[in-house]
Tab-separated table of C-alpha atoms in Angstrom:
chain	number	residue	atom	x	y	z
A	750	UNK	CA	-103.795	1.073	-56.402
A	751	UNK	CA	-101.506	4.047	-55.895
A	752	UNK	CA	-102.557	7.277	-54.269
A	753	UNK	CA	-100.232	10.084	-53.166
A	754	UNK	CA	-102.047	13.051	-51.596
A	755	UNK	CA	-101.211	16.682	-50.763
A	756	UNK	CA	-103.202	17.962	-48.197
A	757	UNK	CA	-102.064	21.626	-48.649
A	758	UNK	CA	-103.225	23.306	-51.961
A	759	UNK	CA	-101.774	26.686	-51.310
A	760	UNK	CA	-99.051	28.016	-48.828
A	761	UNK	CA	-97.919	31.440	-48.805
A	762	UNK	CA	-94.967	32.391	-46.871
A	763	UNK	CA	-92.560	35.723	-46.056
A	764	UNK	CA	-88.726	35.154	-47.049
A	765	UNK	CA	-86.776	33.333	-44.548
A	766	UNK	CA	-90.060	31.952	-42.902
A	767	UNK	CA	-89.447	27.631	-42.863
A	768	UNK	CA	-92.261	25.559	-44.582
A	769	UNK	CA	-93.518	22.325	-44.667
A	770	UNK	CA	-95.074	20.540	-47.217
A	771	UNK	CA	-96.506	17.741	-46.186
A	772	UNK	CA	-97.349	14.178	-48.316
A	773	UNK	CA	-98.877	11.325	-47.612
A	774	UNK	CA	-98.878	8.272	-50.058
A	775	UNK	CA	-100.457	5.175	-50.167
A	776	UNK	CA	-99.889	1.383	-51.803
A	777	UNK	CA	-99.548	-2.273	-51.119
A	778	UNK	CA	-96.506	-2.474	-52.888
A	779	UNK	CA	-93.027	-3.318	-50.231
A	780	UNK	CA	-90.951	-2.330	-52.784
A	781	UNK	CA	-91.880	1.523	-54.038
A	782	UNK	CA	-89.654	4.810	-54.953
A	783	UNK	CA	-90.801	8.309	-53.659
A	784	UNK	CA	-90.215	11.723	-55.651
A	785	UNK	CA	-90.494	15.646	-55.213
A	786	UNK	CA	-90.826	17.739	-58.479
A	787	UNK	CA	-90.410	21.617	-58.177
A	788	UNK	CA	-92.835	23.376	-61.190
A	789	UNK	CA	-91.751	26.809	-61.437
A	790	UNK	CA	-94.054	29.294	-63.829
A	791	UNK	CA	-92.271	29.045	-66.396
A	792	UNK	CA	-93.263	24.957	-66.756
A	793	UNK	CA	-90.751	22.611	-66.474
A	794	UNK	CA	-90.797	20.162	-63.809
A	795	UNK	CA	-87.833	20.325	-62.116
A	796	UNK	CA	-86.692	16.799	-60.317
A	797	UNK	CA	-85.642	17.436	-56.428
A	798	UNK	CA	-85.280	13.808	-54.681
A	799	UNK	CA	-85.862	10.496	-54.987
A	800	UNK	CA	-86.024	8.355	-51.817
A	801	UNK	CA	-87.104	3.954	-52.304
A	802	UNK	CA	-88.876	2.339	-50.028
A	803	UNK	CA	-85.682	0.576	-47.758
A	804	UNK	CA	-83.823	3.851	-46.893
A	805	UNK	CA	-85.783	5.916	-44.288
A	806	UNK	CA	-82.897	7.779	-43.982
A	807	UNK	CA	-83.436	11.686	-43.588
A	808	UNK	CA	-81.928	13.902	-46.278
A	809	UNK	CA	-80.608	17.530	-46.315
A	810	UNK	CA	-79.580	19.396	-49.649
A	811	UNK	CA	-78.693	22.923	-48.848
A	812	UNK	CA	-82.303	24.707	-47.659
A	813	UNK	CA	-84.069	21.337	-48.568
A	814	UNK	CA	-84.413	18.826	-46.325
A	815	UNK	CA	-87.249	15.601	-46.438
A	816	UNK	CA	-88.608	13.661	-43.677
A	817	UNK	CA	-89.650	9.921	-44.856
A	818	UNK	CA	-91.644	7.959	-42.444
A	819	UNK	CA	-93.009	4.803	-43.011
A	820	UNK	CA	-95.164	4.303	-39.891
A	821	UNK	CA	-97.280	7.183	-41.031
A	822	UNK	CA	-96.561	6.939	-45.061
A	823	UNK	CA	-95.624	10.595	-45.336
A	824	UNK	CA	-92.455	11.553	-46.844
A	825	UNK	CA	-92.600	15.274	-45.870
A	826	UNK	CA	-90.730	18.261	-47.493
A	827	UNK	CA	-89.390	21.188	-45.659
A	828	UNK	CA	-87.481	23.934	-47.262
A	829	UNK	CA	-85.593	26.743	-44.649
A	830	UNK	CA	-85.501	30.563	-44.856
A	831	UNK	CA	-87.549	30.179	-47.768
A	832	UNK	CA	-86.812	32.806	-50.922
A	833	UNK	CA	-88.708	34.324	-53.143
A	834	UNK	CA	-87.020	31.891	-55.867
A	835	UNK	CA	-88.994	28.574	-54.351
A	836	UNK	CA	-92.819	29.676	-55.389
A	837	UNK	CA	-93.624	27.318	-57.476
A	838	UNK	CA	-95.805	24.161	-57.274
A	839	UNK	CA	-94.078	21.236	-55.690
A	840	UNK	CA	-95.474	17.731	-56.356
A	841	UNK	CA	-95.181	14.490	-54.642
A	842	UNK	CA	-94.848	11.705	-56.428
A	843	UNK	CA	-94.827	7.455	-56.050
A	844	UNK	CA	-93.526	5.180	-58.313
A	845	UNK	CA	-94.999	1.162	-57.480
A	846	UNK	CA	-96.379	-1.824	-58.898
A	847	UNK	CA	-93.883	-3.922	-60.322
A	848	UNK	CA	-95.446	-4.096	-63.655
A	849	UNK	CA	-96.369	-0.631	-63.257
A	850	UNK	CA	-92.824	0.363	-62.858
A	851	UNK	CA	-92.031	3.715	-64.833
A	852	UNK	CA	-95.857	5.476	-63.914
A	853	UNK	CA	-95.422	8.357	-61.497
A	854	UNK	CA	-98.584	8.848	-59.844
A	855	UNK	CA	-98.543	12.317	-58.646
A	856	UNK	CA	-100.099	14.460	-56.076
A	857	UNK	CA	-102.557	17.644	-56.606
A	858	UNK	CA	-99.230	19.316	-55.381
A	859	UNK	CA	-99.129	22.101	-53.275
A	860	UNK	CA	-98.448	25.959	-54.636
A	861	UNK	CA	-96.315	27.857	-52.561
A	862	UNK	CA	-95.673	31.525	-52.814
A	863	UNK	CA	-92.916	33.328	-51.147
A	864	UNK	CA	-93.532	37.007	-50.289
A	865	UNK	CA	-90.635	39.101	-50.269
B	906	UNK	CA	-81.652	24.212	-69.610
B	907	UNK	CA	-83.277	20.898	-69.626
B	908	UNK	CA	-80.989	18.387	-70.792
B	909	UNK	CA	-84.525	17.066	-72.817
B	910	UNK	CA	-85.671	18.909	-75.919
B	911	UNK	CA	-89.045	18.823	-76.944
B	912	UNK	CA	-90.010	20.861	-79.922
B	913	UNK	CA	-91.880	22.863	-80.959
B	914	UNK	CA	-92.424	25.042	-77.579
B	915	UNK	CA	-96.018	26.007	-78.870
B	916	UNK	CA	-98.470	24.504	-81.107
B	917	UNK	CA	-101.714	25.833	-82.588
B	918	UNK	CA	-103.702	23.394	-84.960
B	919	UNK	CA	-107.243	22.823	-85.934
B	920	UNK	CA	-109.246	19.864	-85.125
B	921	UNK	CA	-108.264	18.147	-88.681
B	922	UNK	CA	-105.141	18.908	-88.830
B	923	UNK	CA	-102.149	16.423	-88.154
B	924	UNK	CA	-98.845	17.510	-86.125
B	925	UNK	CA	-96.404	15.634	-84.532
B	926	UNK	CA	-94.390	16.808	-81.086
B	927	UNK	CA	-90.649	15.870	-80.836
B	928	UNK	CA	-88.524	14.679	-77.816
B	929	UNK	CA	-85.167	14.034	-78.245
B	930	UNK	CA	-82.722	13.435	-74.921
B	931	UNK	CA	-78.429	12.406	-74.877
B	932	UNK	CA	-78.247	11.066	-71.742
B	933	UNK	CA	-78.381	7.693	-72.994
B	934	UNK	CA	-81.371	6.832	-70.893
B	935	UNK	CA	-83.558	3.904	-71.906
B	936	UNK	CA	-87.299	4.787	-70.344
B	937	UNK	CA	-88.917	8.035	-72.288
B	938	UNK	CA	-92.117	9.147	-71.711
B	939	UNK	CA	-95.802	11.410	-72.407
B	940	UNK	CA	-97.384	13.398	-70.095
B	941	UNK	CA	-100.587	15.618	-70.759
B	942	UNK	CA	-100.520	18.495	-68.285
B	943	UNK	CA	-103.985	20.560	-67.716
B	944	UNK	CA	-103.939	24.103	-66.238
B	945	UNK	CA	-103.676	23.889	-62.157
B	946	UNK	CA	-103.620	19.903	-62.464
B	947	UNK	CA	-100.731	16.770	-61.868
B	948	UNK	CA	-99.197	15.750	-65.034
B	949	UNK	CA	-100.867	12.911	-65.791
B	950	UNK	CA	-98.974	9.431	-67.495
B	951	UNK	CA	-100.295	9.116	-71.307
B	952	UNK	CA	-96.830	6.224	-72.700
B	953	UNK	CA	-93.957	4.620	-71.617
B	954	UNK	CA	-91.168	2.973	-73.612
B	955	UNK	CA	-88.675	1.270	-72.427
B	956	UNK	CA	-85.618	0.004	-74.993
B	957	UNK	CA	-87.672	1.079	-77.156
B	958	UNK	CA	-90.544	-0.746	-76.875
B	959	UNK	CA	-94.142	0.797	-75.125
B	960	UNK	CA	-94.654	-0.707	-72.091
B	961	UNK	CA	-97.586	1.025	-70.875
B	962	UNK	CA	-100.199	2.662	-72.086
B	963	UNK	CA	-102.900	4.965	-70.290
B	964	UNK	CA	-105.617	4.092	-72.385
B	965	UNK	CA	-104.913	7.186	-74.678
B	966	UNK	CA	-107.062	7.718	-77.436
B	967	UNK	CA	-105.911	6.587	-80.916
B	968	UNK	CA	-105.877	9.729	-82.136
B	969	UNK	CA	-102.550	9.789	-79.959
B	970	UNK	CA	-99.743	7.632	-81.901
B	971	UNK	CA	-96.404	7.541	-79.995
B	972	UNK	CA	-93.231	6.288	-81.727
B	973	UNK	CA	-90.231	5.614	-80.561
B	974	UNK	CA	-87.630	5.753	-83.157
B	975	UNK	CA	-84.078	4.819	-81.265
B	976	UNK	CA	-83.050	5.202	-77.771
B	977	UNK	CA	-82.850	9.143	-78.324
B	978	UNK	CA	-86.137	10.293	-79.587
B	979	UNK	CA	-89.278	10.062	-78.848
B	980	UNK	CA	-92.501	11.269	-81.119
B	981	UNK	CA	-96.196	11.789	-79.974
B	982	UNK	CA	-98.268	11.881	-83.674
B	983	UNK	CA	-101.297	13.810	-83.251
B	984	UNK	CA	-104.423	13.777	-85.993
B	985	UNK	CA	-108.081	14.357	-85.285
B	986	UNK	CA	-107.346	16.174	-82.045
B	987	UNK	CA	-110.392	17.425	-80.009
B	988	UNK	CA	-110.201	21.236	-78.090
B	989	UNK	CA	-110.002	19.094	-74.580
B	990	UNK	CA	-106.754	17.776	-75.817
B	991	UNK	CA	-105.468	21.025	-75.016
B	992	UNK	CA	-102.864	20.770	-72.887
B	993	UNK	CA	-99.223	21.045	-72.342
B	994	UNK	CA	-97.204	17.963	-73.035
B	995	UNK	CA	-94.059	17.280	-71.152
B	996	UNK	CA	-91.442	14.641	-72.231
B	997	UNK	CA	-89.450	12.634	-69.574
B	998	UNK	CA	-86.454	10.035	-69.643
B	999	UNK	CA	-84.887	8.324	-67.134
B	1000	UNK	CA	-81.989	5.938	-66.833
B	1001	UNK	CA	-84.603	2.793	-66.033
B	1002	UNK	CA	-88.237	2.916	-64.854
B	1003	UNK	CA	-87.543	3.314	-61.260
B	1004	UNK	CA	-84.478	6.340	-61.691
B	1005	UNK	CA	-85.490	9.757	-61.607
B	1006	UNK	CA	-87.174	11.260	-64.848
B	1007	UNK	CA	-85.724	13.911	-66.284
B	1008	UNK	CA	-88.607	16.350	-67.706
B	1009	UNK	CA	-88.686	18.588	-70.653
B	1010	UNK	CA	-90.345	22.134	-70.771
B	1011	UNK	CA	-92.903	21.303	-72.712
B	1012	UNK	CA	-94.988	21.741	-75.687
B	1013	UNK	CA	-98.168	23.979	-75.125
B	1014	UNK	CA	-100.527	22.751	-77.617
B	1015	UNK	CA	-103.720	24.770	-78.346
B	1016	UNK	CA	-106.598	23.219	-80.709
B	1017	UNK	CA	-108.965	25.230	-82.566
């Protein structure tokens, strides 16, 4: 079975304060692919990254940046000199199970307000 | 904009009527998919086709019909709904069932 879960249910920040969102996922699976989604109010889910299960490589998109550890199945989302623009609910996501392929389980996600 | 279209953007019916919600993407993606979204929850995974064929299903109730008519569009045929089905239903594609999906905005759908 697949589990992602989001510790954090609510973060609330001043602009340009750095935040962490932290996920931690779980399945037998070697072979799995890892997602963030960005929800803003106004409902659509926006897609943010997509990192598989071979490349631990870090990534950094602009204020974005993920940490994906295997050792400690987290794959950890940190955005810097956060804006008013990123509250929204961000969700973790894992995609597994050969057969299973195509079902995002998602986490509770995590809503993060920015303060200006 | 969402480069998937699902229409209409809101939705009131009563509990006999019979509606259907459109999805319609041109990315030429093969996977589409359902989700039922409650208020302050995870979307949750109702169908999945893939070339055009449903390849999983969530144990949805019947009175949820899906129908995928060509690689483009996707329909979710609702009849008989119940006022927990209220919900809003997102639409997704992706290139295969392991590339991103690409997410509508959403139908808000409100039974009486």
């Amino acid at each position: 079975a697949q589990k992602v879960t989001q510790a954090q249910t609510e973060i609330s920040v001043v602009e340009k304060e750095d935040v962490t969102l932290d996920c931690v996922y779980e399945t037998r699976d070697t072979t799995y692919y890892l997602f963030w989604y960005k929800q803003p109010p106004s409902g659509e889910l926006v897609f943010l990254i997509r990192r598989n299960s071979f490349d631990e490589q870090n990534e950094i998109s602009g204020r974005y940046s993920w940490n994906f550890q295997k050792s400690t199945s987290s794959f950890n989302f940190t955005i810097t000199a956060s804006q008013v623009v990123d509250s929204a609910v961000y969700f973790c996501a894992l995609n597994a199970g050969g057969t299973s392929y195509g079902k995002l389980t998602f986490g509770q996600g995590t809503i993060l307000t920015v303060h200006p | 904009d969402t480069e998937v279209t699902q229409t209409p953007k809101h939705l009131v019916m009563g509990m006999t009527n019979k509606k259907s919600l459109k999805c319609e993407q041109h990315m030429g993606h093969r996977a589409m998919y359902w989700y039922k979204q409650k208020a302050k929850k995870p979307p949750e995974l109702m169908f999945v086709y893939s070339y055009e064929k449903l390849s999983i299903n969530e144990s949805v109730p019947s009175r949820f019909s899906p129908e995928c008519p060509n690689s483009s569009l996707l329909n979710l045929h609702l009849h008989a709904l119940q006022p927990e089905d209220s919900a809003l239903y997102l639409c997704a594609s992706s290139h295969s069932l392991v590339q991103p999906q690409h997410f509508g905005d959403g139908t808000r759908l409100s039974i009486l």
